[in-house]
Amino acid sequence: GTVVSVDPARCATRPGHNLALEPRDDVILDNVIAEDAAPAGASVTRTALRLRGALARALLMAGALERALELSVRYAQERVQFGRKIGQFQAIQQEIARFAGEVAAAVAAALSAAGAVERGGDAFLAVVSAKIRTAEAAREGALIAHQVHGAIGVTDEYALHHSTLRL
């Protein structure tokens, strides 16, 4: 439950990556001595750090959802099928509207939680609620975005999967 600093030169790293192929190295702390502890009176607990991490994740997910929605709307306005832009089909319009609703709810929850943390006090419920809401929106949003885009949404050359893979 204590935050400490260590000399990075004494740590080893093992290169790695996550599912989205972003760098995620492991830091190995084998026989490393802590140099400094958190200042006296600083109450940084494991729960507080996890709460900040959950808030950061909720905000990142909300941003990725906004980007996926933007790409889906643009694609529906450009892609032509059966002689019409697919955005003119009522079924596609309905799915994009549902997606926009999910994005709005996720962004509102994440920003509300950020405001609660900024104001101080007990923001646990706000952050946890935001994380749950953005996770629900991520499931629905990624599904809809890939339905709108079809197979092109998963190719490396197209930007959609860079957002949805992280979701």
Coordinates of N, CA, C and O in Angstrom, one line a residue:
G1 N 0.8 -1.2 0.0 CA 0.0 0.0 0.0 C 0.8 1.3 0.0 O 0.3 2.3 0.2
T2 N 2.1 1.2 -0.2 CA 3.0 2.4 -0.2 C 3.5 2.6 -1.6 O 3.9 1.7 -2.3
V3 N 3.6 3.9 -2.0 CA 4.2 4.2 -3.3 C 5.7 4.5 -3.1 O 6.0 5.3 -2.2
V4 N 6.5 3.9 -3.9 CA 8.0 4.1 -3.7 C 8.6 4.4 -5.1 O 8.0 4.1 -6.1
S5 N 9.8 5.0 -5.1 CA 10.5 5.1 -6.3 C 11.8 4.2 -6.3 O 12.3 4.0 -5.3
V6 N 12.1 3.8 -7.5 CA 13.3 2.9 -7.6 C 14.2 3.4 -8.8 O 13.7 4.2 -9.6
D7 N 15.4 3.1 -8.8 CA 16.3 3.5 -9.8 C 16.0 2.6 -11.1 O 16.2 1.4 -11.0
P8 N 15.6 3.2 -12.2 CA 15.2 2.5 -13.4 C 16.4 1.7 -13.9 O 16.2 0.7 -14.6
A9 N 17.6 2.1 -13.7 CA 18.8 1.4 -14.2 C 19.0 0.1 -13.5 O 19.6 -0.8 -14.1
R10 N 18.4 -0.1 -12.4 CA 18.5 -1.4 -11.6 C 17.4 -2.3 -12.0 O 17.3 -3.5 -11.5
C11 N 16.4 -1.9 -12.8 CA 15.3 -2.7 -13.2 C 15.6 -3.4 -14.6 O 16.2 -2.8 -15.4
A12 N 15.0 -4.5 -14.8 CA 15.1 -5.2 -16.1 C 13.7 -5.1 -16.7 O 12.7 -5.0 -16.0
T13 N 13.7 -5.1 -18.0 CA 12.4 -5.1 -18.8 C 12.4 -6.2 -19.7 O 13.4 -6.7 -20.3
R14 N 11.2 -6.8 -19.9 CA 11.0 -7.8 -20.9 C 10.0 -7.3 -21.9 O 8.9 -7.0 -21.6
P15 N 10.5 -7.1 -23.2 CA 9.6 -6.5 -24.2 C 8.3 -7.4 -24.4 O 8.4 -8.6 -24.3
G16 N 7.2 -6.7 -24.7 CA 6.0 -7.4 -24.9 C 5.0 -6.4 -25.6 O 5.3 -5.3 -25.9
H17 N 3.8 -6.9 -25.9 CA 2.8 -6.1 -26.5 C 1.4 -6.6 -26.1 O 1.3 -7.8 -25.7
N18 N 0.4 -5.8 -26.2 CA -1.0 -6.2 -25.9 C -1.7 -6.7 -27.2 O -1.1 -6.7 -28.2
L19 N -3.0 -6.9 -27.1 CA -3.7 -7.4 -28.2 C -3.8 -6.4 -29.3 O -3.8 -6.8 -30.5
A20 N -3.7 -5.1 -29.0 CA -3.7 -4.1 -30.1 C -2.3 -3.8 -30.6 O -2.1 -2.8 -31.3
L21 N -1.4 -4.6 -30.2 CA 0.0 -4.5 -30.7 C 0.7 -3.2 -30.2 O 1.7 -2.8 -30.8
E22 N 0.2 -2.7 -29.0 CA 0.9 -1.6 -28.4 C 2.0 -2.1 -27.5 O 1.8 -3.2 -26.9
P23 N 3.1 -1.4 -27.3 CA 4.1 -1.9 -26.4 C 3.6 -2.0 -24.9 O 2.9 -1.1 -24.4
R24 N 3.8 -3.2 -24.4 CA 3.4 -3.4 -23.0 C 4.5 -4.3 -22.4 O 4.4 -5.5 -22.2
D25 N 5.6 -3.6 -22.0 CA 6.8 -4.4 -21.5 C 6.5 -4.7 -20.0 O 5.8 -4.0 -19.3
D26 N 7.1 -5.8 -19.6 CA 7.1 -6.2 -18.1 C 8.3 -5.5 -17.5 O 9.5 -5.6 -18.0
V27 N 8.2 -4.9 -16.3 CA 9.3 -4.4 -15.5 C 9.6 -5.4 -14.4 O 8.7 -5.8 -13.7
I28 N 10.8 -5.9 -14.4 CA 11.2 -6.9 -13.4 C 12.0 -6.2 -12.3 O 13.0 -5.6 -12.5
L29 N 11.4 -6.3 -11.1 CA 12.0 -5.8 -9.9 C 12.6 -6.9 -9.0 O 12.0 -7.3 -8.0
D30 N 13.8 -7.4 -9.4 CA 14.4 -8.5 -8.7 C 15.6 -7.9 -8.0 O 16.6 -7.4 -8.5
N31 N 15.5 -8.0 -6.6 CA 16.6 -7.4 -5.7 C 16.8 -5.9 -5.9 O 17.9 -5.5 -5.9
V32 N 15.7 -5.2 -6.2 CA 15.8 -3.7 -6.3 C 15.4 -3.1 -5.0 O 14.3 -3.5 -4.4
I33 N 16.1 -2.2 -4.5 CA 15.8 -1.5 -3.2 C 15.1 -0.2 -3.5 O 15.5 0.6 -4.4
A34 N 14.0 0.0 -2.8 CA 13.2 1.2 -2.9 C 14.1 2.4 -2.3 O 14.7 2.3 -1.3
E35 N 14.1 3.5 -3.1 CA 14.9 4.6 -2.7 C 14.1 5.6 -1.8 O 14.5 6.0 -0.8
D36 N 12.9 6.0 -2.3 CA 12.1 6.9 -1.6 C 10.6 6.4 -1.5 O 10.1 5.9 -2.4
A37 N 10.1 6.7 -0.3 CA 8.6 6.4 -0.2 C 7.8 7.7 -0.4 O 8.4 8.7 -0.5
A38 N 6.6 7.5 -0.5 CA 5.7 8.7 -0.7 C 5.9 9.6 0.5 O 6.1 9.2 1.6
P39 N 5.8 10.9 0.3 CA 6.0 11.9 1.4 C 5.1 11.6 2.5 O 4.0 11.2 2.3
A40 N 5.5 12.0 3.7 CA 4.7 11.8 4.9 C 3.4 12.6 4.7 O 3.4 13.7 4.3
G41 N 2.3 11.9 5.1 CA 1.0 12.6 4.9 C 0.3 12.4 3.6 O -0.8 12.6 3.4
A42 N 1.1 11.8 2.6 CA 0.5 11.5 1.3 C -0.2 10.2 1.4 O 0.5 9.2 1.7
S43 N -1.5 10.2 1.3 CA -2.2 8.9 1.4 C -2.6 8.3 0.1 O -3.7 8.5 -0.4
V44 N -1.6 7.8 -0.6 CA -1.8 7.1 -1.9 C -2.0 5.6 -1.6 O -1.0 5.0 -1.3
T45 N -3.2 5.2 -1.8 CA -3.5 3.8 -1.5 C -3.6 3.0 -2.8 O -3.8 3.6 -3.9
R46 N -3.6 1.7 -2.7 CA -3.8 0.9 -3.9 C -5.2 1.1 -4.4 O -5.3 1.2 -5.7
T47 N -6.2 1.3 -3.6 CA -7.5 1.5 -4.1 C -7.6 2.9 -4.8 O -8.2 2.9 -5.9
A48 N -6.9 3.9 -4.3 CA -6.9 5.2 -5.0 C -6.2 5.1 -6.4 O -6.7 5.7 -7.3
L49 N -5.1 4.3 -6.4 CA -4.5 4.2 -7.7 C -5.3 3.4 -8.7 O -5.4 3.7 -9.9
R50 N -6.0 2.4 -8.2 CA -6.9 1.6 -9.1 C -8.1 2.4 -9.6 O -8.5 2.3 -10.7
L51 N -8.6 3.3 -8.7 CA -9.7 4.1 -9.0 C -9.2 5.1 -10.1 O -10.0 5.3 -11.1
R52 N -8.0 5.7 -10.0 CA -7.5 6.6 -11.1 C -7.3 5.8 -12.4 O -7.6 6.3 -13.4
G53 N -6.8 4.6 -12.3 CA -6.7 3.8 -13.5 C -8.0 3.5 -14.1 O -8.1 3.5 -15.4
A54 N -9.0 3.2 -13.3 CA -10.4 2.9 -13.9 C -10.9 4.1 -14.6 O -11.5 4.1 -15.6
L55 N -10.7 5.3 -13.9 CA -11.2 6.5 -14.6 C -10.5 6.8 -15.9 O -11.1 7.1 -16.9
A56 N -9.1 6.6 -15.9 CA -8.4 6.8 -17.1 C -8.9 5.9 -18.2 O -9.1 6.3 -19.4
R57 N -9.1 4.6 -17.9 CA -9.6 3.6 -18.8 C -11.0 4.1 -19.4 O -11.2 4.0 -20.6
A58 N -11.9 4.5 -18.5 CA -13.2 4.9 -18.9 C -13.1 6.1 -19.9 O -13.8 6.1 -20.9
L59 N -12.3 7.1 -19.6 CA -12.1 8.2 -20.5 C -11.5 7.8 -21.8 O -11.9 8.3 -22.9
L60 N -10.5 6.9 -21.8 CA -9.9 6.4 -23.1 C -10.9 5.6 -23.9 O -11.0 5.8 -25.1
M61 N -11.8 4.8 -23.2 CA -12.8 4.1 -23.9 C -13.8 5.0 -24.5 O -14.3 4.8 -25.7
A62 N -14.2 6.1 -23.8 CA -15.2 7.0 -24.3 C -14.6 7.7 -25.6 O -15.3 7.9 -26.6
G63 N -13.3 8.0 -25.6 CA -12.7 8.6 -26.7 C -12.6 7.7 -27.9 O -12.9 8.1 -29.1
A64 N -12.3 6.4 -27.7 CA -12.3 5.4 -28.7 C -13.6 5.2 -29.3 O -13.8 5.0 -30.5
L65 N -14.7 5.2 -28.5 CA -16.0 5.1 -29.0 C -16.4 6.3 -29.9 O -17.1 6.1 -30.9
E66 N -16.0 7.5 -29.5 CA -16.3 8.6 -30.3 C -15.7 8.5 -31.7 O -16.3 8.8 -32.7
R67 N -14.4 8.0 -31.7 CA -13.7 7.9 -33.0 C -14.4 6.8 -33.8 O -14.5 7.0 -35.0
A68 N -14.8 5.7 -33.2 CA -15.4 4.6 -34.0 C -16.7 5.1 -34.6 O -17.1 4.7 -35.7
L69 N -17.5 5.9 -33.8 CA -18.8 6.4 -34.3 C -18.5 7.4 -35.5 O -19.2 7.3 -36.5
E70 N -17.5 8.2 -35.3 CA -17.2 9.1 -36.4 C -16.8 8.4 -37.7 O -17.3 8.7 -38.8
L71 N -16.0 7.3 -37.6 CA -15.6 6.5 -38.8 C -16.9 5.8 -39.4 O -17.0 5.7 -40.6
S72 N -17.7 5.4 -38.5 CA -18.9 4.6 -39.0 C -19.9 5.6 -39.7 O -20.4 5.2 -40.8
V73 N -20.1 6.8 -39.2 CA -21.0 7.7 -39.9 C -20.4 8.1 -41.2 O -21.1 8.1 -42.3
R74 N -19.1 8.4 -41.2 CA -18.4 8.8 -42.5 C -18.5 7.6 -43.5 O -18.8 7.9 -44.7
Y75 N -18.3 6.4 -43.1 CA -18.3 5.3 -44.0 C -19.7 5.1 -44.6 O -19.9 4.8 -45.8
A76 N -20.7 5.2 -43.7 CA -22.1 5.1 -44.2 C -22.5 6.1 -45.2 O -23.3 5.9 -46.0
Q77 N -21.9 7.3 -45.1 CA -22.2 8.4 -46.0 C -21.4 8.2 -47.4 O -21.8 8.8 -48.4
E78 N -20.4 7.4 -47.3 CA -19.6 7.2 -48.5 C -19.8 5.9 -49.3 O -19.8 5.9 -50.5
R79 N -20.1 4.8 -48.6 CA -20.2 3.5 -49.2 C -21.5 3.3 -49.9 O -22.6 3.6 -49.4
V80 N -21.4 2.9 -51.2 CA -22.6 2.7 -52.0 C -22.9 1.2 -52.2 O -21.9 0.5 -52.5
Q81 N -24.1 0.8 -52.0 CA -24.5 -0.6 -52.2 C -25.9 -0.5 -52.8 O -26.8 0.2 -52.3
F82 N -26.2 -1.3 -53.8 CA -27.5 -1.4 -54.5 C -27.8 0.0 -55.0 O -29.0 0.4 -55.0
G83 N -26.9 0.8 -55.5 CA -27.1 2.1 -56.1 C -27.4 3.2 -55.1 O -27.7 4.3 -55.5
R84 N -27.3 2.9 -53.8 CA -27.6 4.0 -52.8 C -26.5 3.9 -51.7 O -25.9 2.9 -51.5
K85 N -26.2 5.1 -51.1 CA -25.3 5.1 -50.0 C -25.9 4.3 -48.8 O -27.2 4.4 -48.6
I86 N -25.1 3.5 -48.2 CA -25.7 2.6 -47.1 C -26.3 3.4 -46.0 O -27.2 2.9 -45.3
G87 N -25.9 4.6 -45.8 CA -26.4 5.5 -44.8 C -27.9 5.9 -45.0 O -28.6 6.4 -44.1
Q88 N -28.3 5.6 -46.2 CA -29.7 6.0 -46.6 C -30.7 4.8 -46.2 O -31.9 5.0 -46.2
F89 N -30.1 3.6 -45.9 CA -31.0 2.5 -45.5 C -31.4 2.7 -44.1 O -30.6 3.0 -43.2
Q90 N -32.7 2.5 -43.8 CA -33.2 2.7 -42.5 C -32.6 1.8 -41.4 O -32.3 2.2 -40.3
A91 N -32.2 0.6 -41.8 CA -31.6 -0.3 -40.8 C -30.2 0.2 -40.4 O -29.9 0.1 -39.2
I92 N -29.5 0.7 -41.3 CA -28.2 1.3 -41.0 C -28.4 2.6 -40.1 O -27.7 2.8 -39.1
Q93 N -29.3 3.4 -40.5 CA -29.6 4.6 -39.7 C -30.0 4.2 -38.2 O -29.5 4.9 -37.3
Q94 N -30.8 3.2 -38.1 CA -31.2 2.8 -36.8 C -30.0 2.3 -35.9 O -29.9 2.7 -34.8
E95 N -29.1 1.5 -36.5 CA -27.9 1.0 -35.8 C -27.0 2.2 -35.4 O -26.5 2.2 -34.3
I96 N -26.8 3.1 -36.3 CA -25.9 4.3 -36.0 C -26.5 5.1 -34.9 O -25.8 5.6 -34.1
A97 N -27.8 5.3 -35.0 CA -28.5 6.0 -33.9 C -28.3 5.3 -32.5 O -28.1 6.0 -31.5
R98 N -28.5 4.0 -32.5 CA -28.2 3.3 -31.3 C -26.8 3.4 -30.8 O -26.5 3.6 -29.6
F99 N -25.9 3.4 -31.8 CA -24.4 3.6 -31.5 C -24.2 5.0 -30.9 O -23.5 5.1 -29.9
A100 N -24.8 6.0 -31.5 CA -24.6 7.3 -31.0 C -25.2 7.5 -29.5 O -24.6 8.2 -28.7
G101 N -26.3 6.8 -29.3 CA -26.8 6.8 -27.9 C -25.9 6.2 -26.9 O -25.7 6.7 -25.8
E102 N -25.3 5.1 -27.3 CA -24.3 4.4 -26.4 C -23.1 5.3 -26.2 O -22.6 5.4 -25.0
V103 N -22.6 5.9 -27.2 CA -21.5 6.8 -27.1 C -21.8 8.0 -26.2 O -21.0 8.4 -25.3
A104 N -22.9 8.6 -26.4 CA -23.3 9.7 -25.5 C -23.4 9.3 -24.1 O -22.9 10.1 -23.2
A105 N -24.0 8.2 -23.8 CA -24.1 7.7 -22.4 C -22.7 7.4 -21.8 O -22.4 7.8 -20.6
A106 N -21.8 6.8 -22.6 CA -20.4 6.5 -22.1 C -19.7 7.8 -21.8 O -19.0 7.9 -20.8
V107 N -19.7 8.8 -22.8 CA -19.0 10.0 -22.6 C -19.5 10.8 -21.4 O -18.8 11.3 -20.6
A108 N -20.8 10.8 -21.2 CA -21.4 11.5 -20.1 C -21.0 10.9 -18.8 O -20.6 11.6 -17.8
A109 N -21.0 9.6 -18.7 CA -20.6 8.9 -17.5 C -19.1 9.1 -17.2 O -18.8 9.4 -16.0
A110 N -18.3 9.1 -18.2 CA -16.8 9.2 -18.0 C -16.5 10.7 -17.6 O -15.7 10.9 -16.6
L111 N -17.1 11.6 -18.2 CA -16.9 13.0 -17.8 C -17.4 13.4 -16.5 O -16.9 14.2 -15.7
S112 N -18.6 12.8 -16.1 CA -19.2 13.0 -14.8 C -18.2 12.5 -13.7 O -18.0 13.1 -12.7
A113 N -17.7 11.3 -14.0 CA -16.7 10.7 -13.0 C -15.5 11.5 -12.9 O -15.0 11.7 -11.8
A114 N -15.0 12.0 -14.0 CA -13.8 12.9 -13.9 C -14.1 14.1 -13.1 O -13.3 14.6 -12.3
G115 N -15.3 14.7 -13.3 CA -15.7 15.9 -12.5 C -15.8 15.5 -11.0 O -15.3 16.3 -10.2
A116 N -16.3 14.4 -10.7 CA -16.4 14.0 -9.3 C -15.0 13.8 -8.7 O -14.8 14.2 -7.5
V117 N -14.1 13.2 -9.4 CA -12.7 13.1 -8.9 C -12.1 14.5 -8.7 O -11.4 14.7 -7.7
E118 N -12.3 15.3 -9.7 CA -11.7 16.7 -9.6 C -12.2 17.5 -8.4 O -11.5 18.2 -7.8
R119 N -13.5 17.3 -8.1 CA -14.1 18.0 -7.0 C -13.6 17.5 -5.6 O -13.7 18.1 -4.6
G120 N -13.1 16.3 -5.6 CA -12.6 15.7 -4.4 C -13.7 14.9 -3.7 O -14.9 14.9 -4.2
G121 N -13.4 14.4 -2.6 CA -14.4 13.6 -1.9 C -14.5 12.2 -2.4 O -13.5 11.7 -3.1
D122 N -15.5 11.5 -2.1 CA -15.6 10.1 -2.4 C -16.2 10.0 -3.8 O -17.4 10.2 -4.0
A123 N -15.4 9.6 -4.8 CA -15.8 9.5 -6.2 C -15.9 8.1 -6.6 O -16.1 7.8 -7.8
F124 N -15.8 7.1 -5.7 CA -15.8 5.7 -6.0 C -17.0 5.3 -6.8 O -16.8 4.7 -7.9
L125 N -18.2 5.6 -6.4 CA -19.4 5.2 -7.1 C -19.4 5.8 -8.5 O -19.8 5.1 -9.5
A126 N -19.0 7.0 -8.7 CA -19.0 7.7 -10.0 C -18.1 7.0 -10.9 O -18.4 6.8 -12.1
V127 N -16.9 6.7 -10.5 CA -15.8 6.1 -11.3 C -16.2 4.7 -11.7 O -16.1 4.3 -12.8
V128 N -16.7 3.9 -10.7 CA -17.1 2.5 -11.0 C -18.3 2.5 -12.0 O -18.3 1.7 -12.9
S129 N -19.2 3.4 -11.8 CA -20.4 3.5 -12.7 C -19.9 3.8 -14.1 O -20.4 3.3 -15.1
A130 N -19.0 4.8 -14.2 CA -18.5 5.2 -15.5 C -17.8 4.0 -16.2 O -17.9 3.8 -17.4
K131 N -17.0 3.3 -15.5 CA -16.2 2.1 -16.0 C -17.2 1.1 -16.5 O -17.1 0.5 -17.6
I132 N -18.2 0.8 -15.8 CA -19.2 -0.2 -16.2 C -20.0 0.3 -17.4 O -20.2 -0.4 -18.4
R133 N -20.4 1.6 -17.4 CA -21.2 2.1 -18.5 C -20.4 2.1 -19.8 O -20.9 1.8 -20.9
T134 N -19.1 2.5 -19.7 CA -18.3 2.6 -20.9 C -18.0 1.2 -21.4 O -17.9 1.0 -22.6
A135 N -17.9 0.2 -20.5 CA -17.7 -1.2 -21.0 C -18.9 -1.7 -21.7 O -18.7 -2.4 -22.7
E136 N -20.1 -1.4 -21.2 CA -21.3 -1.8 -21.9 C -21.4 -1.1 -23.3 O -21.7 -1.8 -24.3
A137 N -21.1 0.1 -23.3 CA -21.1 0.9 -24.6 C -20.0 0.3 -25.6 O -20.3 0.3 -26.8
A138 N -18.9 -0.1 -25.0 CA -17.8 -0.6 -25.9 C -18.3 -1.9 -26.6 O -18.0 -2.1 -27.8
R139 N -19.0 -2.8 -25.8 CA -19.5 -4.0 -26.4 C -20.4 -3.7 -27.6 O -20.3 -4.2 -28.7
E140 N -21.4 -2.9 -27.3 CA -22.4 -2.6 -28.3 C -21.8 -1.8 -29.4 O -22.1 -2.0 -30.6
G141 N -21.0 -0.8 -29.1 CA -20.5 0.1 -30.1 C -19.6 -0.6 -31.1 O -19.6 -0.4 -32.3
A142 N -18.7 -1.5 -30.6 CA -17.8 -2.2 -31.5 C -18.6 -3.1 -32.4 O -18.2 -3.2 -33.6
L143 N -19.6 -3.8 -31.8 CA -20.4 -4.6 -32.6 C -21.1 -3.9 -33.8 O -21.0 -4.3 -34.9
I144 N -21.7 -2.8 -33.5 CA -22.4 -2.0 -34.5 C -21.4 -1.4 -35.5 O -21.6 -1.5 -36.7
A145 N -20.3 -0.9 -35.0 CA -19.3 -0.3 -36.0 C -18.8 -1.3 -37.0 O -18.7 -1.1 -38.2
H146 N -18.6 -2.5 -36.5 CA -18.1 -3.6 -37.4 C -19.2 -4.1 -38.3 O -18.9 -4.5 -39.5
Q147 N -20.4 -4.1 -37.9 CA -21.6 -4.4 -38.8 C -21.7 -3.4 -39.9 O -22.0 -3.8 -41.0
V148 N -21.6 -2.1 -39.5 CA -21.7 -1.1 -40.6 C -20.5 -1.2 -41.6 O -20.8 -1.1 -42.8
H149 N -19.3 -1.4 -41.1 CA -18.2 -1.5 -42.0 C -18.0 -2.8 -42.7 O -17.4 -2.8 -43.8
G150 N -18.5 -3.8 -42.2 CA -18.2 -5.1 -42.8 C -16.7 -5.5 -42.6 O -16.1 -5.1 -41.7
A151 N -16.2 -6.3 -43.5 CA -14.9 -6.9 -43.4 C -13.8 -5.8 -43.4 O -12.7 -6.0 -42.8
I152 N -14.0 -4.7 -44.0 CA -12.9 -3.7 -44.1 C -12.6 -3.1 -42.7 O -11.4 -2.7 -42.5
G153 N -13.5 -3.2 -41.8 CA -13.2 -2.7 -40.4 C -12.1 -3.4 -39.7 O -11.6 -2.9 -38.7
V154 N -11.7 -4.6 -40.1 CA -10.7 -5.3 -39.3 C -9.3 -5.3 -40.0 O -8.4 -5.9 -39.5
T155 N -9.2 -4.7 -41.1 CA -7.9 -4.7 -41.8 C -7.0 -3.7 -41.2 O -7.4 -2.7 -40.6
D156 N -5.7 -4.0 -41.3 CA -4.7 -3.1 -40.7 C -4.6 -1.7 -41.3 O -4.3 -0.7 -40.7
E157 N -5.0 -1.7 -42.6 CA -4.9 -0.4 -43.3 C -6.1 0.5 -43.0 O -6.0 1.7 -43.2
Y158 N -7.1 0.0 -42.4 CA -8.3 0.9 -42.0 C -8.3 1.2 -40.6 O -8.0 0.4 -39.7
A159 N -8.7 2.4 -40.2 CA -8.5 2.9 -38.9 C -9.5 2.4 -37.8 O -9.2 2.5 -36.6
L160 N -10.6 1.8 -38.2 CA -11.6 1.4 -37.3 C -11.1 0.4 -36.2 O -11.3 0.6 -35.0
H161 N -10.4 -0.6 -36.6 CA -9.9 -1.6 -35.6 C -8.9 -1.1 -34.7 O -8.7 -1.6 -33.6
H162 N -8.3 0.0 -35.0 CA -7.3 0.7 -34.0 C -8.1 1.2 -32.8 O -7.5 1.3 -31.7
S163 N -9.3 1.5 -33.0 CA -10.2 1.9 -31.8 C -10.9 0.8 -31.2 O -10.9 0.6 -30.0
T164 N -11.5 -0.1 -32.0 CA -12.3 -1.1 -31.4 C -11.5 -2.3 -30.8 O -12.0 -2.9 -29.9
L165 N -10.3 -2.5 -31.3 CA -9.5 -3.5 -30.7 C -9.1 -3.2 -29.3 O -9.1 -4.0 -28.4
R166 N -8.9 -1.9 -29.0 CA -8.6 -1.5 -27.7 C -9.8 -1.5 -26.8 O -9.7 -1.6 -25.5
L167 N -11.0 -1.4 -27.3 CA -12.2 -1.4 -26.5 C -12.4 -2.8 -26.0 O -12.9 -3.0 -24.9

